[in-house]
Amino acid sequence: MTNEEILAQIREAFPTAVLDVPSDMIDYTIVLAADQLLPVCRFLHDEIGMDYITDVTAVDYPEYFEVVYHLYSISKNQGMLTLKVRLEDKENPAIDSVTPLWPGANLMECEVYDLMGIRFEGHPGLRRIMLWDGFPGHPLRKDFENRTFTFKELEPTRPQPPNW
Amino acid sequence: MLKTQTITVNMGPQHPSTHGVFRMILTLDGETIVDLKPMFGYLHRGIEKMSEGRTYLQAVPLTDRLDYVCSMTNNFAYAVAVEKLAGIEVPERAEYIRVIMAELTRLVNHMMAIGFLFNDLGAFYTPVLYAYRERERHLDLFEMASGSRMMCNYIRPGGVSGDLPEGFLPALQKVIDINKKFVDEVDYFLSKNEIFLIRAVGVGVLPRQEAIRYSVSGPVLRASGVQYDIRKADSYSIYDRFDFDVPVQQEGDVYARYQQRLQEMRQSIRILEQAQKQLPDGPVMAKVAPRLKPPKGESYARIEAPKGELGFYLVSDGSNNPYRFHVRSTSLINLSALREMCIGFKVADVVTILGSIDITLADVDR
């Protein structure tokens, strides 16, 4: 089925979930409400058959964080659908995790948590994978300086070995 | 009942078989693996953040260093993404040159993957050196075209950076002929090797449904019975003009992945022969401003890199620099399935299974 038919089915099942379908995008994008993400994703996974998630990423805009999901279906040979969720709270952004539905999203969400600071509720084991636990800040945010950090600055934040 | 206890073993970042600085924390019950926790990040260089301070053209050398074995296909993926975002048309000759370079890279990668798989099994370095001998011929071709053996920086948004020199096409023909014999030689010597069969058949099985759920891509996915190749399913560049098959294996074990890579090498040689015959004349670069300013928007474009699906998600705000530069890395996502594949096998099998997924840490960590 085409992306428009999928949109119609989502609108029928979840009347309040779809916030926006921008018309000038290169890829077909659906913007969802943040609290309805997991039910819509479950609907897409079970009913429509979107069984492959290829990317979970996040973008830092001045007013909100935007978490972007790229899905497609291998069994039905369906083209790519992009879902977006906007998180207004920039201090403690949090969203439901889609890892229970698509286990492949596990490491992708860990990376988004690590580099952007967005927590995923319901994730089995959210941890910082690229950087270490004591790293000051989340690098991909726009308020993190884009420069080289010296060894002397970062060494105190590294986990110290235990003093046997 | 005996009261037993599991032990935790660290296969640390420094290890001859871990394909880079990759650390695994194994929980063992005797010698059988009960749990596996992969830890990486030792090679994190912040390529995504660095690219936000550079222009679109300056980010091309950064993409070279993502998966350093296949730098041409990384450049290709980035060029396809920028062209989709900015709406640039690529001239015909450049498209054919790109396909030739991409298929040569696929051959290089699969040769190295097979060689290093045998290295991990214990055939210390003999298959690797035969693979390296053939790889040298490919690297000579890359050096002829782009000026550099590995970090080529050749395929740029809009086309290719320079035309092929005069001696390239005869050398390419010679490489194609030698490769045909080499693939048959590898098949003859390695496919029926008794030690390999005992150690690889039935090891690290990834069933079809799990492969789709864990979002693996590339040869690992196709060796588990899913016939999905982006060159056919979501065709980019000019791959719809070539006649090639998509091999698929059903078992999903280490042996199946080895066979998959071997068959893909044969298909790559077919594409190379067709591309070389059909190569037209013409310009090799479109009229693209060096300080490219794509219109405001975003797009996700993906290609079939030798290791899997490599995608770039680019967000542009109308200025010189990308607002967001995200790499959908093949090796990171293929690692999601590592734990699933290793549970129940022995420690020695972990090394084999990791070798058969074929990761490059530079792509995992970026």
mmCIF file with all atom_site columns, C-alpha atoms in Angstrom, chain B residues 44-122:
data_model
loop_
_atom_site.group_PDB
_atom_site.id
_atom_site.type_symbol
_atom_site.label_atom_id
_atom_site.label_alt_id
_atom_site.label_comp_id
_atom_site.label_asym_id
_atom_site.label_entity_id
_atom_site.label_seq_id
_atom_site.pdbx_PDB_ins_code
_atom_site.Cartn_x
_atom_site.Cartn_y
_atom_site.Cartn_z
_atom_site.occupancy
_atom_site.B_iso_or_equiv
_atom_site.pdbx_formal_charge
_atom_site.auth_seq_id
_atom_site.auth_comp_id
_atom_site.auth_asym_id
_atom_site.auth_atom_id
_atom_site.pdbx_PDB_model_num
ATOM 1  C CA . HIS B 1 44  ? 34.870 7.796   18.439  1.00 0.00 ? 44  HIS B CA 1
ATOM 2  C CA . ARG B 1 45  ? 36.168 10.865  16.669  1.00 0.00 ? 45  ARG B CA 1
ATOM 3  C CA . GLY B 1 46  ? 33.009 12.946  16.505  1.00 0.00 ? 46  GLY B CA 1
ATOM 4  C CA . ILE B 1 47  ? 32.643 12.962  12.725  1.00 0.00 ? 47  ILE B CA 1
ATOM 5  C CA . GLU B 1 48  ? 28.998 13.974  12.965  1.00 0.00 ? 48  GLU B CA 1
ATOM 6  C CA . LYS B 1 49  ? 29.769 17.033  15.063  1.00 0.00 ? 49  LYS B CA 1
ATOM 7  C CA . MET B 1 50  ? 32.837 17.948  13.016  1.00 0.00 ? 50  MET B CA 1
ATOM 8  C CA . SER B 1 51  ? 30.825 18.002  9.810   1.00 0.00 ? 51  SER B CA 1
ATOM 9  C CA . GLU B 1 52  ? 28.524 20.653  11.224  1.00 0.00 ? 52  GLU B CA 1
ATOM 10 C CA . GLY B 1 53  ? 31.446 23.059  11.190  1.00 0.00 ? 53  GLY B CA 1
ATOM 11 C CA . ARG B 1 54  ? 32.483 22.265  7.642   1.00 0.00 ? 54  ARG B CA 1
ATOM 12 C CA . THR B 1 55  ? 30.979 22.832  4.235   1.00 0.00 ? 55  THR B CA 1
ATOM 13 C CA . TYR B 1 56  ? 29.409 20.004  2.251   1.00 0.00 ? 56  TYR B CA 1
ATOM 14 C CA . LEU B 1 57  ? 32.530 19.570  0.141   1.00 0.00 ? 57  LEU B CA 1
ATOM 15 C CA . GLN B 1 58  ? 34.852 19.656  3.134   1.00 0.00 ? 58  GLN B CA 1
ATOM 16 C CA . ALA B 1 59  ? 32.894 16.814  4.714   1.00 0.00 ? 59  ALA B CA 1
ATOM 17 C CA . VAL B 1 60  ? 33.808 14.406  1.872   1.00 0.00 ? 60  VAL B CA 1
ATOM 18 C CA . PRO B 1 61  ? 37.259 13.504  3.296   1.00 0.00 ? 61  PRO B CA 1
ATOM 19 C CA . LEU B 1 62  ? 35.574 12.864  6.653   1.00 0.00 ? 62  LEU B CA 1
ATOM 20 C CA . THR B 1 63  ? 33.344 10.272  5.050   1.00 0.00 ? 63  THR B CA 1
ATOM 21 C CA . ASP B 1 64  ? 36.428 8.514   3.631   1.00 0.00 ? 64  ASP B CA 1
ATOM 22 C CA . ARG B 1 65  ? 37.486 7.706   7.134   1.00 0.00 ? 65  ARG B CA 1
ATOM 23 C CA . LEU B 1 66  ? 34.193 6.198   8.230   1.00 0.00 ? 66  LEU B CA 1
ATOM 24 C CA . ASP B 1 67  ? 34.817 2.686   6.982   1.00 0.00 ? 67  ASP B CA 1
ATOM 25 C CA . TYR B 1 68  ? 38.387 2.915   5.899   1.00 0.00 ? 68  TYR B CA 1
ATOM 26 C CA . VAL B 1 69  ? 38.400 -0.316  3.910   1.00 0.00 ? 69  VAL B CA 1
ATOM 27 C CA . CYS B 1 70  ? 35.719 0.901   1.506   1.00 0.00 ? 70  CYS B CA 1
ATOM 28 C CA . SER B 1 71  ? 36.283 4.609   1.203   1.00 0.00 ? 71  SER B CA 1
ATOM 29 C CA . MET B 1 72  ? 34.841 4.878   -2.314  1.00 0.00 ? 72  MET B CA 1
ATOM 30 C CA . THR B 1 73  ? 31.415 3.614   -1.297  1.00 0.00 ? 73  THR B CA 1
ATOM 31 C CA . ASN B 1 74  ? 31.306 5.962   1.680   1.00 0.00 ? 74  ASN B CA 1
ATOM 32 C CA . ASN B 1 75  ? 31.930 8.865   -0.654  1.00 0.00 ? 75  ASN B CA 1
ATOM 33 C CA . PHE B 1 76  ? 29.299 7.469   -3.000  1.00 0.00 ? 76  PHE B CA 1
ATOM 34 C CA . ALA B 1 77  ? 26.679 7.307   -0.258  1.00 0.00 ? 77  ALA B CA 1
ATOM 35 C CA . TYR B 1 78  ? 27.378 10.872  0.807   1.00 0.00 ? 78  TYR B CA 1
ATOM 36 C CA . ALA B 1 79  ? 27.311 12.115  -2.778  1.00 0.00 ? 79  ALA B CA 1
ATOM 37 C CA . VAL B 1 80  ? 23.960 10.401  -3.396  1.00 0.00 ? 80  VAL B CA 1
ATOM 38 C CA . ALA B 1 81  ? 22.576 11.967  -0.204  1.00 0.00 ? 81  ALA B CA 1
ATOM 39 C CA . VAL B 1 82  ? 23.704 15.483  -1.085  1.00 0.00 ? 82  VAL B CA 1
ATOM 40 C CA . GLU B 1 83  ? 22.451 15.130  -4.634  1.00 0.00 ? 83  GLU B CA 1
ATOM 41 C CA . LYS B 1 84  ? 19.061 14.022  -3.359  1.00 0.00 ? 84  LYS B CA 1
ATOM 42 C CA . LEU B 1 85  ? 18.931 16.976  -0.998  1.00 0.00 ? 85  LEU B CA 1
ATOM 43 C CA . ALA B 1 86  ? 20.093 19.601  -3.461  1.00 0.00 ? 86  ALA B CA 1
ATOM 44 C CA . GLY B 1 87  ? 18.615 18.140  -6.633  1.00 0.00 ? 87  GLY B CA 1
ATOM 45 C CA . ILE B 1 88  ? 21.862 17.876  -8.612  1.00 0.00 ? 88  ILE B CA 1
ATOM 46 C CA . GLU B 1 89  ? 22.012 15.838  -11.827 1.00 0.00 ? 89  GLU B CA 1
ATOM 47 C CA . VAL B 1 90  ? 25.100 13.756  -12.345 1.00 0.00 ? 90  VAL B CA 1
ATOM 48 C CA . PRO B 1 91  ? 26.550 13.329  -15.863 1.00 0.00 ? 91  PRO B CA 1
ATOM 49 C CA . GLU B 1 92  ? 26.460 9.860   -17.445 1.00 0.00 ? 92  GLU B CA 1
ATOM 50 C CA . ARG B 1 93  ? 30.167 9.183   -17.538 1.00 0.00 ? 93  ARG B CA 1
ATOM 51 C CA . ALA B 1 94  ? 30.460 10.025  -13.843 1.00 0.00 ? 94  ALA B CA 1
ATOM 52 C CA . GLU B 1 95  ? 27.666 7.567   -13.011 1.00 0.00 ? 95  GLU B CA 1
ATOM 53 C CA . TYR B 1 96  ? 29.451 4.756   -14.794 1.00 0.00 ? 96  TYR B CA 1
ATOM 54 C CA . ILE B 1 97  ? 32.770 5.602   -13.159 1.00 0.00 ? 97  ILE B CA 1
ATOM 55 C CA . ARG B 1 98  ? 31.045 5.593   -9.773  1.00 0.00 ? 98  ARG B CA 1
ATOM 56 C CA . VAL B 1 99  ? 29.570 2.157   -10.373 1.00 0.00 ? 99  VAL B CA 1
ATOM 57 C CA . ILE B 1 100 ? 32.958 0.823   -11.462 1.00 0.00 ? 100 ILE B CA 1
ATOM 58 C CA . MET B 1 101 ? 34.601 2.184   -8.316  1.00 0.00 ? 101 MET B CA 1
ATOM 59 C CA . ALA B 1 102 ? 31.809 0.897   -6.080  1.00 0.00 ? 102 ALA B CA 1
ATOM 60 C CA . GLU B 1 103 ? 32.025 -2.626  -7.464  1.00 0.00 ? 103 GLU B CA 1
ATOM 61 C CA . LEU B 1 104 ? 35.823 -2.641  -7.254  1.00 0.00 ? 104 LEU B CA 1
ATOM 62 C CA . THR B 1 105 ? 35.421 -1.636  -3.603  1.00 0.00 ? 105 THR B CA 1
ATOM 63 C CA . ARG B 1 106 ? 32.946 -4.419  -3.038  1.00 0.00 ? 106 ARG B CA 1
ATOM 64 C CA . LEU B 1 107 ? 35.472 -6.902  -4.377  1.00 0.00 ? 107 LEU B CA 1
ATOM 65 C CA . VAL B 1 108 ? 38.206 -5.473  -2.124  1.00 0.00 ? 108 VAL B CA 1
ATOM 66 C CA . ASN B 1 109 ? 36.000 -5.635  0.928   1.00 0.00 ? 109 ASN B CA 1
ATOM 67 C CA . HIS B 1 110 ? 34.789 -9.169  0.364   1.00 0.00 ? 110 HIS B CA 1
ATOM 68 C CA . MET B 1 111 ? 38.306 -10.376 -0.311  1.00 0.00 ? 111 MET B CA 1
ATOM 69 C CA . MET B 1 112 ? 39.479 -8.884  2.943   1.00 0.00 ? 112 MET B CA 1
ATOM 70 C CA . ALA B 1 113 ? 36.449 -10.188 4.825   1.00 0.00 ? 113 ALA B CA 1
ATOM 71 C CA . ILE B 1 114 ? 37.052 -13.749 3.665   1.00 0.00 ? 114 ILE B CA 1
ATOM 72 C CA . GLY B 1 115 ? 40.772 -13.458 4.326   1.00 0.00 ? 115 GLY B CA 1
ATOM 73 C CA . PHE B 1 116 ? 40.266 -12.140 7.844   1.00 0.00 ? 116 PHE B CA 1
ATOM 74 C CA . LEU B 1 117 ? 37.598 -14.699 8.603   1.00 0.00 ? 117 LEU B CA 1
ATOM 75 C CA . PHE B 1 118 ? 40.191 -17.376 7.975   1.00 0.00 ? 118 PHE B CA 1
ATOM 76 C CA . ASN B 1 119 ? 42.692 -15.384 9.983   1.00 0.00 ? 119 ASN B CA 1
ATOM 77 C CA . ASP B 1 120 ? 40.356 -15.511 12.951  1.00 0.00 ? 120 ASP B CA 1
ATOM 78 C CA . LEU B 1 121 ? 39.895 -19.233 12.511  1.00 0.00 ? 121 LEU B CA 1
ATOM 79 C CA . GLY B 1 122 ? 43.585 -19.765 12.896  1.00 0.00 ? 122 GLY B CA 1
#
